[in-house]
Amino acid sequence: GAVVSQHPSWVICKSGTSVKIECRSLDFQATTMFWYRQFPKQSLMLMATSNEGSKATYEQGVEKDKFLINHASLTLSTLTVTSAHPEDSSFYICSARTGDNSPLHFGNGTRLTVT
Amino acid sequence: GENVEQHPSTLSVQEGDSAVIKCTYSDSASNYFPWYKQELGKGPQLIIDIRSNVGEKKDQRIAVTLNKTAKHFSLHITETQPEDSAVYFCAASKAGSSGSARQLTFGSGTQLTVLP
């Protein structure tokens, strides 16, 4: 149980375009999902907390207008990288938990390359 | 906020030997400490976790110890196998206030290589 599915697994886009990444909890409902960013050989950095039915909470330094998060249902959160630039190239990973005191489970990540 | 330090950054062991990875945390209120294994190009996978009311937890070849006084916890892998090669992350968190979901603070990661 507690499977988190992320799509796509990789995407290449041109500079200036927008990219949407989906995160789904397959066998449980998640009122809260988390979006992380990971650069090569570095740790995971929390970008934002996605709350179902309300606005996301962004970490300091993360531009909310650039990284749009929509958590429209209890099983789906989306991250849209708007007007992507090469410096946005990274590995984006979502996570969710079945309950407030349950372990955090991660998706398999999305490798974004902006050319 | 919480700060988690992890050592070593790289670790190479011979197959069959044990591997130990150590982490320290700064916030004495942290009460949940998971360990994740991340293989290349994949998301982190939870391998074991421990809560602050327990000093040690074991699951087959993997064990975690927690010293709340010293604010450090360690991952122990015995009888290592080549498939144990991956990046391992420790993390710490505490229950959020007002019922908010806890957030994890990750260590910097340890690249473990098990040599056949």
XYZ file of N, CA, C and O in Angstrom, chain A residues 32 34 36 38 41-46 49 57 59 91 93 97 100-109 111, chain B residues 32 36 38 41-46 49 51 87 89 93 95-96 99-109:
216
model
N -2.612 16.208 2.239
C -1.383 16.999 2.128
C -0.354 16.239 1.309
O -0.128 15.054 1.534
N 3.688 16.894 -0.539
C 4.870 17.749 -0.476
C 5.624 17.662 -1.795
O 5.756 16.586 -2.378
N 9.313 18.362 -3.556
C 10.731 18.558 -3.301
C 11.468 18.772 -4.621
O 11.015 18.345 -5.690
N 15.531 18.328 -6.157
C 16.821 17.731 -5.842
C 17.787 17.968 -6.984
O 17.543 17.553 -8.117
N 23.492 14.953 -6.829
C 24.346 14.649 -5.678
C 24.046 15.552 -4.482
O 24.933 15.793 -3.653
N 22.839 16.044 -4.398
C 22.452 16.861 -3.259
C 21.217 16.278 -2.589
O 20.602 15.339 -3.078
N 20.881 16.854 -1.467
C 19.745 16.358 -0.703
C 18.443 16.909 -1.255
O 18.426 17.695 -2.207
N 17.344 16.484 -0.669
C 16.033 16.951 -1.089
C 15.712 18.265 -0.379
O 15.863 18.371 0.840
N 15.257 19.214 -1.156
C 14.877 20.504 -0.593
C 13.376 20.691 -0.756
O 12.854 20.624 -1.858
N 12.701 20.912 0.347
C 11.267 21.107 0.301
C 10.948 22.417 -0.397
O 11.475 23.464 -0.044
N 4.273 22.831 0.396
C 3.316 21.870 0.936
C 1.992 22.114 0.239
O 1.466 23.245 0.267
N 1.474 26.058 0.599
C 2.400 26.808 1.449
C 3.800 26.648 0.881
O 4.307 25.531 0.792
N 7.958 27.314 0.653
C 9.130 27.563 1.478
C 9.790 28.875 1.055
O 9.600 29.370 -0.059
N 15.521 17.591 -10.605
C 14.726 16.393 -10.321
C 13.650 16.810 -9.315
O 13.985 17.267 -8.212
N 10.393 15.841 -7.016
C 9.831 14.651 -6.371
C 8.671 15.065 -5.478
O 8.785 16.035 -4.726
N 1.498 11.195 2.576
C 1.366 10.242 3.678
C -0.099 9.917 3.873
O -0.967 10.703 3.512
N -1.462 11.928 9.430
C -0.532 12.927 9.961
C 0.670 12.290 10.638
O 1.758 12.848 10.636
N 0.513 11.135 11.230
C 1.625 10.484 11.917
C 2.137 9.266 11.160
O 2.810 8.405 11.723
N 1.834 9.184 9.885
C 2.277 8.068 9.069
C 3.556 8.416 8.321
O 3.862 9.591 8.132
N 4.307 7.407 7.906
C 5.542 7.675 7.144
C 5.244 8.392 5.833
O 4.157 8.279 5.271
N 6.242 9.114 5.358
C 6.139 9.841 4.092
C 6.599 8.930 2.967
O 7.668 8.333 3.047
N 5.777 8.834 1.923
C 6.118 8.004 0.768
C 6.327 8.894 -0.443
O 5.580 9.842 -0.663
N 7.342 8.553 -1.226
C 7.737 9.388 -2.346
C 7.374 8.770 -3.683
O 7.350 7.543 -3.846
N 7.111 9.659 -4.651
C 7.007 9.222 -6.019
C 8.397 8.965 -6.579
O 9.410 9.194 -5.887
N 8.460 8.526 -7.823
C 9.748 8.205 -8.435
C 10.416 9.393 -9.098
O 11.456 9.236 -9.731
N 9.813 10.560 -8.949
C 10.474 11.768 -9.408
C 10.257 12.063 -10.885
O 9.912 11.190 -11.676
N 12.386 14.036 -13.955
C 13.614 14.717 -14.394
C 13.235 15.759 -15.434
O 12.787 15.416 -16.510
N 10.584 11.977 15.297
C 10.410 10.942 14.280
C 11.603 10.984 13.339
O 11.965 12.051 12.828
N 15.854 6.803 4.374
C 15.423 6.531 3.017
C 16.609 6.057 2.187
O 17.745 6.496 2.363
N 17.789 5.839 -1.788
C 17.477 6.371 -3.108
C 18.420 5.784 -4.144
O 19.634 6.011 -4.091
N 18.136 7.848 -10.208
C 16.997 8.170 -11.053
C 15.642 7.844 -10.470
O 14.628 7.910 -11.167
N 15.613 7.487 -9.189
C 14.353 7.131 -8.544
C 14.105 8.001 -7.321
O 14.990 8.696 -6.833
N 12.876 7.940 -6.833
C 12.552 8.656 -5.615
C 13.030 7.892 -4.390
O 13.318 6.703 -4.456
N 13.126 8.561 -3.263
C 13.556 7.889 -2.034
C 12.535 6.842 -1.579
O 11.335 7.041 -1.713
N 13.057 5.760 -1.046
C 12.203 4.687 -0.534
C 12.454 4.528 0.952
O 13.603 4.350 1.376
N 11.394 4.568 1.737
C 11.523 4.393 3.175
C 12.005 2.975 3.488
O 11.426 2.001 3.015
N 12.225 3.356 10.104
C 12.043 4.602 10.846
C 11.977 4.296 12.336
O 11.775 3.147 12.745
N 10.813 6.171 16.266
C 10.207 7.290 16.995
C 10.943 7.489 18.300
O 11.630 6.585 18.788
N 22.166 5.819 -2.436
C 22.321 6.972 -1.547
C 21.309 6.831 -0.413
O 20.135 6.556 -0.648
N 19.529 8.595 2.935
C 19.233 9.873 3.586
C 18.594 9.623 4.949
O 17.671 8.812 5.069
N 11.847 14.935 12.043
C 10.660 15.788 12.039
C 10.000 15.735 13.403
O 10.335 14.914 14.254
N 5.917 16.479 15.226
C 4.509 16.712 14.940
C 4.276 18.208 14.872
O 4.725 18.965 15.724
N 3.550 18.641 13.824
C 3.289 20.050 13.651
C 2.270 20.557 14.645
O 1.503 19.802 15.215
N -2.318 20.582 14.481
C -2.671 19.454 13.641
C -2.049 19.452 12.271
O -2.378 18.617 11.435
N -1.150 20.345 11.975
C -0.559 20.372 10.635
C 0.382 19.190 10.453
O 1.014 18.727 11.394
N 0.459 18.740 9.220
C 1.293 17.579 8.925
C 2.765 17.910 9.140
O 3.227 18.985 8.806
N 3.475 16.961 9.684
C 4.881 17.199 9.962
C 5.676 17.292 8.662
O 5.356 16.659 7.679
N 6.737 18.071 8.692
C 7.623 18.186 7.555
C 8.953 17.554 7.907
O 9.402 17.628 9.039
N 9.575 16.939 6.928
C 10.853 16.289 7.140
C 12.004 17.224 6.785
O 11.943 17.929 5.786
N 13.035 17.191 7.598
C 14.303 17.836 7.269
C 15.299 16.731 6.984
O 15.527 15.864 7.834
N 15.905 16.759 5.808
C 16.781 15.682 5.373
C 18.247 15.994 5.657
O 18.673 17.154 5.656
N 18.995 14.931 5.879
C 20.440 15.043 5.904
C 20.954 15.164 4.476
O 20.183 15.106 3.513
N 22.259 15.327 4.346
C 22.864 15.592 3.034
C 23.077 14.331 2.212
O 23.441 14.422 1.040
N 22.874 13.166 2.800
C 22.980 11.920 2.045
C 24.337 11.250 2.150
O 25.365 11.909 2.347
